[in-house]
Amino acid sequence: LFSSRFVGINASDINYSAGRYDASVKPPFDIGFEGVGDVVALGLSASADYTVGQAVAYVKAGSFAEYTVVPAKQAVPLPSVKPEFLTLMVSGATAYISLKELGELSEGKKVLVTAAAGGTGQFAVQLAKKANCHVIGTCSSDEKGGFLKSIGCDRTINYKTENVESVLRKDYPEGVDVVYESVGGKMFDLALNSLATKGRLIVIGFIAGYQNPTGLQPVKAELLPAKLLKKSASIRGFFLNHYLSEYKMALKHLLKMYERGDLVCEVDFGDMSPEGKFTGLESVFRAVDYMYMGKNIGKIVVELPHSVNSKL
């Protein structure tokens, strides 16, 4: 049994709560995907590997809760209870595994990351830079652009003030080799049209459509076969659940990088949001709103304060 101290907000929380991941689930059901906290009680089999008070992270549906029961084999032991570790559980692992398995990154490749200053975009930027790629990141403010530059992004494009399509056409006439795409809709079309010969577009989400009744914004895909053929290009979808065999290895690698100081794990507690920091489960809905307004820089995390007298 874990006592949660921090829970992570993901764009897909909306998809899950809208019943798109599993239509058979009927409300009320638990939501939230990940948390960091400490062990407060152990089952018999878990006591061999864990101790009460130990810091752990977990990825499990229903993590928006003060206490969560997690099978021992799903828990990840941590050096301490820090929100930065939470950024790696879903967001960091998604970037790491998708780029490793599908990106075929190598020195000098041009990599476009959409929503680059978001929870997972921040890792796609840094990991592509570590592979000696040239990284282009789209974002919605100059403040986010500044953050992206600080983590090594070579070219930032503020899509509110610049025309992404014309910037790409002018500065990258040969196209981009890999796109890490999480926005969907018009941005997907634009990314597709910007692919280089043998380019790869990795779809890790389409946040622009999650709040639509159908969950999708139309894309101009009628010409897709011709576009792909003309460039020998490809589109790959990536859903973390299908790559769980790679998960432990990815997390181990990311944790090492963070502890060595090789990885920035930016956390956004919503201090700049109208009602202030996201504290307590009651602020989860504010945190989700904040993300959909495109305000966050890095991963949105909600802190769950625990009273000293908290009794099970």
Tab-separated table of C-alpha atoms in Angstrom:
chain	number	residue	atom	x	y	z
A	1	LEU	CA	0.000	0.000	0.000
A	2	PHE	CA	1.395	3.366	-0.996
A	3	SER	CA	0.710	6.798	0.324
A	4	SER	CA	0.824	9.127	-2.698
A	5	ARG	CA	2.699	12.399	-2.393
A	6	PHE	CA	2.710	13.518	-6.036
A	7	VAL	CA	0.514	12.499	-8.960
A	8	GLY	CA	1.161	13.240	-12.624
A	9	ILE	CA	-1.249	14.814	-15.109
A	10	ASN	CA	-1.303	13.412	-18.638
A	11	ALA	CA	-3.070	14.630	-21.774
A	12	SER	CA	-4.563	11.160	-22.062
A	13	ASP	CA	-6.401	11.559	-18.730
A	14	ILE	CA	-9.181	13.151	-20.817
A	15	ASN	CA	-9.225	10.252	-23.281
A	16	TYR	CA	-9.426	7.754	-20.447
A	17	SER	CA	-12.149	9.586	-18.536
A	18	ALA	CA	-14.124	10.026	-21.783
A	19	GLY	CA	-14.186	6.225	-22.082
A	20	ARG	CA	-12.089	6.079	-25.258
A	21	TYR	CA	-9.465	3.657	-23.974
A	22	ASP	CA	-11.933	1.101	-22.686
A	23	ALA	CA	-15.547	1.619	-23.686
A	24	SER	CA	-16.664	-1.214	-21.374
A	25	VAL	CA	-15.737	0.752	-18.245
A	26	LYS	CA	-18.768	2.536	-16.799
A	27	PRO	CA	-18.604	5.473	-14.350
A	28	PRO	CA	-17.749	5.796	-11.584
A	29	PHE	CA	-14.195	4.543	-12.129
A	30	ASP	CA	-10.785	5.551	-10.808
A	31	ILE	CA	-8.584	7.769	-12.967
A	32	GLY	CA	-4.976	8.940	-13.053
A	33	PHE	CA	-2.004	6.953	-14.340
A	34	GLU	CA	1.025	7.578	-12.149
A	35	GLY	CA	2.187	8.567	-8.712
A	36	VAL	CA	5.179	8.882	-6.410
A	37	GLY	CA	4.969	8.250	-2.705
A	38	ASP	CA	6.081	6.007	0.098
A	39	VAL	CA	5.217	2.517	1.262
A	40	VAL	CA	2.872	2.480	4.258
A	41	ALA	CA	1.998	-1.230	4.385
A	42	LEU	CA	3.259	-4.437	2.779
A	43	GLY	CA	1.726	-7.695	1.652
A	44	LEU	CA	3.661	-10.869	2.490
A	45	SER	CA	5.319	-11.271	-0.898
A	46	ALA	CA	6.311	-7.599	-1.052
A	47	SER	CA	8.128	-7.547	2.280
A	48	ALA	CA	11.134	-9.322	0.771
A	49	ASP	CA	11.874	-6.399	-1.528
A	50	TYR	CA	10.346	-3.336	0.128
A	51	THR	CA	10.257	-1.677	3.527
A	52	VAL	CA	7.727	0.680	5.079
A	53	GLY	CA	8.718	4.277	4.391
A	54	GLN	CA	10.552	3.423	1.160
A	55	ALA	CA	10.155	5.847	-1.755
A	56	VAL	CA	8.443	4.340	-4.795
A	57	ALA	CA	6.849	5.322	-8.077
A	58	TYR	CA	4.094	3.435	-9.850
A	59	VAL	CA	2.179	3.494	-13.101
A	60	LYS	CA	-1.329	2.222	-12.528
A	61	ALA	CA	-4.831	3.249	-13.554
A	62	GLY	CA	-6.529	4.899	-10.589
A	63	SER	CA	-3.534	6.770	-9.211
A	64	PHE	CA	-5.551	9.934	-8.376
A	65	ALA	CA	-5.909	8.737	-4.787
A	66	GLU	CA	-4.251	9.390	-1.462
A	67	TYR	CA	-3.594	5.682	-0.949
A	68	THR	CA	-3.052	3.147	-3.698
A	69	VAL	CA	-2.592	-0.608	-3.640
A	70	VAL	CA	0.073	-1.580	-6.157
A	71	PRO	CA	1.444	-5.054	-6.948
A	72	ALA	CA	5.104	-5.165	-5.828
A	73	LYS	CA	6.352	-6.043	-9.302
A	74	GLN	CA	4.795	-2.871	-10.729
A	75	ALA	CA	6.478	-0.559	-8.233
A	76	VAL	CA	9.732	1.232	-8.993
A	77	PRO	CA	12.036	1.872	-6.007
A	78	LEU	CA	13.375	5.439	-5.907
A	79	PRO	CA	16.189	7.153	-4.000
A	80	SER	CA	13.688	9.679	-2.576
A	81	VAL	CA	10.162	11.031	-3.020
A	82	LYS	CA	10.764	13.755	-5.588
A	83	PRO	CA	8.305	15.030	-8.208
A	84	GLU	CA	11.111	14.997	-10.802
A	85	PHE	CA	11.084	11.196	-10.738
A	86	LEU	CA	7.399	11.284	-11.643
A	87	THR	CA	8.148	13.068	-14.926
A	88	LEU	CA	10.009	9.966	-16.126
A	89	MET	CA	7.317	7.366	-15.432
A	90	VAL	CA	5.043	7.994	-18.433
A	91	SER	CA	6.354	11.112	-20.173
A	92	GLY	CA	10.071	10.302	-20.103
A	93	ALA	CA	9.540	6.614	-20.891
A	94	THR	CA	7.302	7.469	-23.861
A	95	ALA	CA	9.967	9.719	-25.394
A	96	TYR	CA	12.819	7.317	-24.673
A	97	ILE	CA	11.219	4.115	-25.978
A	98	SER	CA	9.495	5.653	-29.015
A	99	LEU	CA	12.628	7.426	-30.230
A	100	LYS	CA	14.799	4.378	-29.567
A	101	GLU	CA	12.458	1.850	-31.194
A	102	LEU	CA	10.957	3.941	-33.992
A	103	GLY	CA	13.114	7.049	-34.439
A	104	GLU	CA	16.346	5.549	-35.773
A	105	LEU	CA	18.138	8.674	-34.598
A	106	SER	CA	21.700	9.290	-35.703
A	107	GLU	CA	24.080	12.223	-35.827
A	108	GLY	CA	22.954	15.164	-37.937
A	109	LYS	CA	19.331	14.032	-38.339
A	110	LYS	CA	16.766	16.820	-38.174
A	111	VAL	CA	14.134	16.128	-35.524
A	112	LEU	CA	10.930	18.147	-35.135
A	113	VAL	CA	9.189	17.945	-31.748
A	114	THR	CA	5.672	19.383	-31.504
A	115	ALA	CA	4.428	20.673	-28.112
A	116	ALA	CA	8.122	20.550	-27.278
A	117	ALA	CA	7.889	22.318	-23.906
A	118	GLY	CA	5.270	19.910	-22.569
A	119	GLY	CA	5.558	16.942	-20.227
A	120	THR	CA	6.934	14.517	-22.808
A	121	GLY	CA	8.195	16.982	-25.425
A	122	GLN	CA	10.923	18.161	-23.024
A	123	PHE	CA	12.394	14.641	-23.072
A	124	ALA	CA	12.109	14.159	-26.830
A	125	VAL	CA	14.139	17.368	-27.271
A	126	GLN	CA	16.853	16.326	-24.821
A	127	LEU	CA	17.138	12.720	-26.006
A	128	ALA	CA	17.357	13.784	-29.658
A	129	LYS	CA	20.114	16.247	-28.706
A	130	LYS	CA	21.976	13.461	-26.882
A	131	ALA	CA	21.864	11.517	-30.167
A	132	ASN	CA	23.599	14.532	-31.819
A	133	CYS	CA	20.553	15.500	-33.839
A	134	HIS	CA	19.467	18.991	-34.865
A	135	VAL	CA	16.262	19.670	-32.897
A	136	ILE	CA	13.389	21.970	-33.853
A	137	GLY	CA	10.665	22.505	-31.249
A	138	THR	CA	7.236	24.098	-31.639
A	139	CYS	CA	5.658	25.864	-28.654
A	140	SER	CA	3.056	28.523	-27.847
A	141	SER	CA	5.015	31.274	-26.079
A	142	ASP	CA	8.386	32.981	-25.960
A	143	GLU	CA	8.765	31.851	-22.352
A	144	LYS	CA	8.453	28.235	-23.508
A	145	GLY	CA	10.908	29.002	-26.307
A	146	GLY	CA	13.399	30.212	-23.708
A	147	PHE	CA	12.976	26.995	-21.730
A	148	LEU	CA	13.511	24.934	-24.906
A	149	LYS	CA	16.722	26.799	-25.713
A	150	SER	CA	17.937	26.142	-22.163
A	151	ILE	CA	17.577	22.370	-22.705
A	152	GLY	CA	19.425	22.452	-26.019
A	153	CYS	CA	16.743	23.005	-28.672
A	154	ASP	CA	18.458	24.365	-31.807
A	155	ARG	CA	15.471	26.158	-33.326
A	156	THR	CA	12.264	27.088	-31.528
A	157	ILE	CA	9.097	28.056	-33.373
A	158	ASN	CA	6.394	29.948	-31.476
A	159	TYR	CA	3.357	28.933	-33.526
A	160	LYS	CA	1.329	31.836	-32.098
A	161	THR	CA	3.662	34.402	-33.673
A	162	GLU	CA	5.400	32.478	-36.478
A	163	ASN	CA	4.060	30.466	-39.394
A	164	VAL	CA	5.441	26.979	-38.716
A	165	GLU	CA	4.991	25.854	-42.306
A	166	SER	CA	6.877	28.740	-43.854
A	167	VAL	CA	9.680	28.569	-41.259
A	168	LEU	CA	10.176	24.869	-42.018
A	169	ARG	CA	10.015	25.410	-45.766
A	170	LYS	CA	12.518	28.266	-45.637
A	171	ASP	CA	14.993	26.907	-43.069
A	172	TYR	CA	14.665	23.177	-43.827
A	173	PRO	CA	13.999	22.936	-47.570
A	174	GLU	CA	15.087	19.274	-47.587
A	175	GLY	CA	12.561	18.472	-44.861
A	176	VAL	CA	12.896	16.914	-41.419
A	177	ASP	CA	13.931	13.301	-40.788
A	178	VAL	CA	11.898	12.513	-37.677
A	179	VAL	CA	8.804	14.133	-36.162
A	180	TYR	CA	7.747	13.463	-32.557
A	181	GLU	CA	4.100	14.479	-32.900
A	182	SER	CA	1.609	14.873	-30.082
A	183	VAL	CA	-0.701	17.664	-31.257
A	184	GLY	CA	-2.726	16.262	-34.174
A	185	GLY	CA	-5.091	18.129	-36.491
A	186	LYS	CA	-3.429	20.874	-38.527
A	187	MET	CA	-0.052	20.263	-36.881
A	188	PHE	CA	-0.112	16.638	-38.040
A	189	ASP	CA	-0.769	17.725	-41.639
A	190	LEU	CA	2.007	20.248	-41.441
A	191	ALA	CA	4.450	17.708	-39.980
A	192	LEU	CA	3.537	15.168	-42.636
A	193	ASN	CA	4.157	17.690	-45.419
A	194	SER	CA	7.519	18.613	-43.888
A	195	LEU	CA	8.980	15.102	-43.922
A	196	ALA	CA	12.247	14.520	-45.757
A	197	THR	CA	12.880	11.560	-48.038
A	198	LYS	CA	12.689	8.419	-45.850
A	199	GLY	CA	11.352	10.613	-43.040
A	200	ARG	CA	9.460	9.119	-40.096
A	201	LEU	CA	6.531	10.624	-38.246
A	202	ILE	CA	5.912	9.143	-34.789
A	203	VAL	CA	2.382	9.746	-33.483
A	204	ILE	CA	2.398	9.740	-29.696
A	205	GLY	CA	-0.877	11.651	-29.278
A	206	PHE	CA	-3.209	14.263	-30.705
A	207	ILE	CA	-4.070	16.555	-27.815
A	208	ALA	CA	-5.778	19.053	-30.159
A	209	GLY	CA	-8.628	16.560	-30.503
A	210	TYR	CA	-8.943	14.970	-27.078
A	211	GLN	CA	-11.663	17.350	-25.944
A	212	ASN	CA	-13.756	16.847	-29.091
A	213	PRO	CA	-16.717	14.467	-28.749
A	214	THR	CA	-15.026	11.995	-31.114
A	215	GLY	CA	-11.500	12.566	-29.852
A	216	LEU	CA	-10.162	13.382	-33.303
A	217	GLN	CA	-9.738	16.466	-35.388
A	218	PRO	CA	-9.940	15.774	-39.102
A	219	VAL	CA	-6.640	15.581	-40.958
A	220	LYS	CA	-6.200	15.930	-44.679
A	221	ALA	CA	-5.091	12.352	-45.086
A	222	GLU	CA	-6.741	11.517	-48.444
A	223	LEU	CA	-3.411	12.017	-50.209
A	224	LEU	CA	-1.551	10.023	-47.579
A	225	PRO	CA	-0.528	7.042	-49.759
A	226	ALA	CA	0.836	9.369	-52.440
A	227	LYS	CA	2.645	11.556	-49.914
A	228	LEU	CA	4.307	8.575	-48.246
A	229	LEU	CA	5.215	6.915	-51.523
A	230	LYS	CA	6.708	10.068	-52.990
A	231	LYS	CA	9.108	10.334	-50.044
A	232	SER	CA	9.459	6.665	-49.005
A	233	ALA	CA	8.233	8.084	-45.693
A	234	SER	CA	6.444	6.334	-42.845
A	235	ILE	CA	4.042	7.052	-39.996
A	236	ARG	CA	4.264	5.009	-36.819
A	237	GLY	CA	1.904	5.113	-33.876
A	238	PHE	CA	3.307	4.679	-30.364
A	239	PHE	CA	1.302	3.618	-27.298
A	240	LEU	CA	3.398	2.956	-24.184
A	241	ASN	CA	1.288	-0.039	-23.078
A	242	HIS	CA	2.478	-2.002	-26.113
A	243	TYR	CA	6.148	-1.548	-25.156
A	244	LEU	CA	6.113	-2.611	-21.525
A	245	SER	CA	8.863	-5.165	-22.208
A	246	GLU	CA	11.200	-2.169	-22.727
A	247	TYR	CA	9.867	-0.170	-19.795
A	248	LYS	CA	12.125	-1.203	-16.895
A	249	MET	CA	15.252	-0.789	-19.015
A	250	ALA	CA	14.131	2.662	-20.207
A	251	LEU	CA	13.319	3.861	-16.708
A	252	LYS	CA	16.601	2.627	-15.301
A	253	HIS	CA	18.454	4.500	-18.013
A	254	LEU	CA	16.452	7.718	-17.490
A	255	LEU	CA	16.865	7.613	-13.695
A	256	LYS	CA	20.629	7.245	-14.127
A	257	MET	CA	20.723	10.179	-16.541
A	258	TYR	CA	18.752	12.377	-14.140
A	259	GLU	CA	20.923	11.434	-11.155
A	260	ARG	CA	24.074	12.192	-13.170
A	261	GLY	CA	22.667	15.631	-14.020
A	262	ASP	CA	22.335	14.752	-17.713
A	263	LEU	CA	18.584	15.272	-17.905
A	264	VAL	CA	16.363	18.209	-17.001
A	265	CYS	CA	13.039	17.021	-15.540
A	266	GLU	CA	10.969	20.193	-15.540
A	267	VAL	CA	7.972	20.094	-13.185
A	268	ASP	CA	5.059	22.552	-13.301
A	269	PHE	CA	3.066	22.755	-10.058
A	270	GLY	CA	0.773	25.437	-11.455
A	271	ASP	CA	2.240	28.238	-9.333
A	272	MET	CA	1.394	30.609	-12.206
A	273	SER	CA	-2.177	29.370	-12.588
A	274	PRO	CA	-4.998	31.736	-11.521
A	275	GLU	CA	-5.691	29.922	-8.242
A	276	GLY	CA	-2.085	28.992	-7.534
A	277	LYS	CA	-0.259	25.747	-6.913
A	278	PHE	CA	-2.015	22.431	-7.595
A	279	THR	CA	-2.439	20.939	-4.121
A	280	GLY	CA	-4.765	18.111	-3.144
A	281	LEU	CA	-6.920	15.840	-5.297
A	282	GLU	CA	-9.526	18.582	-5.624
A	283	SER	CA	-7.076	20.550	-7.791
A	284	VAL	CA	-6.648	17.776	-10.394
A	285	PHE	CA	-9.395	19.276	-12.572
A	286	ARG	CA	-7.656	22.677	-12.484
A	287	ALA	CA	-4.399	21.014	-13.480
A	288	VAL	CA	-6.048	19.291	-16.455
A	289	ASP	CA	-7.604	22.619	-17.531
A	290	TYR	CA	-4.231	24.348	-17.236
A	291	MET	CA	-2.694	21.772	-19.559
A	292	TYR	CA	-5.446	22.116	-22.141
A	293	MET	CA	-5.006	25.889	-22.108
A	294	GLY	CA	-1.385	25.213	-23.080
A	295	LYS	CA	0.030	27.011	-20.057
A	296	ASN	CA	2.427	24.437	-18.641
A	297	ILE	CA	6.171	24.295	-19.080
A	298	GLY	CA	7.270	20.721	-18.391
A	299	LYS	CA	5.225	18.059	-16.642
A	300	ILE	CA	2.203	19.062	-14.589
A	301	VAL	CA	2.292	17.538	-11.124
A	302	VAL	CA	-0.228	17.778	-8.288
A	303	GLU	CA	1.033	17.578	-4.711
A	304	LEU	CA	-1.035	15.646	-2.182
A	305	PRO	CA	-0.383	17.060	1.281
A	306	HIS	CA	-0.486	14.518	4.075
A	307	SER	CA	-1.494	15.430	7.571
A	308	VAL	CA	0.827	14.030	10.233
A	309	ASN	CA	-2.138	12.347	11.945
A	310	SER	CA	-3.397	10.736	8.760
A	311	LYS	CA	-4.847	7.345	9.790
A	312	LEU	CA	-5.816	4.488	7.514
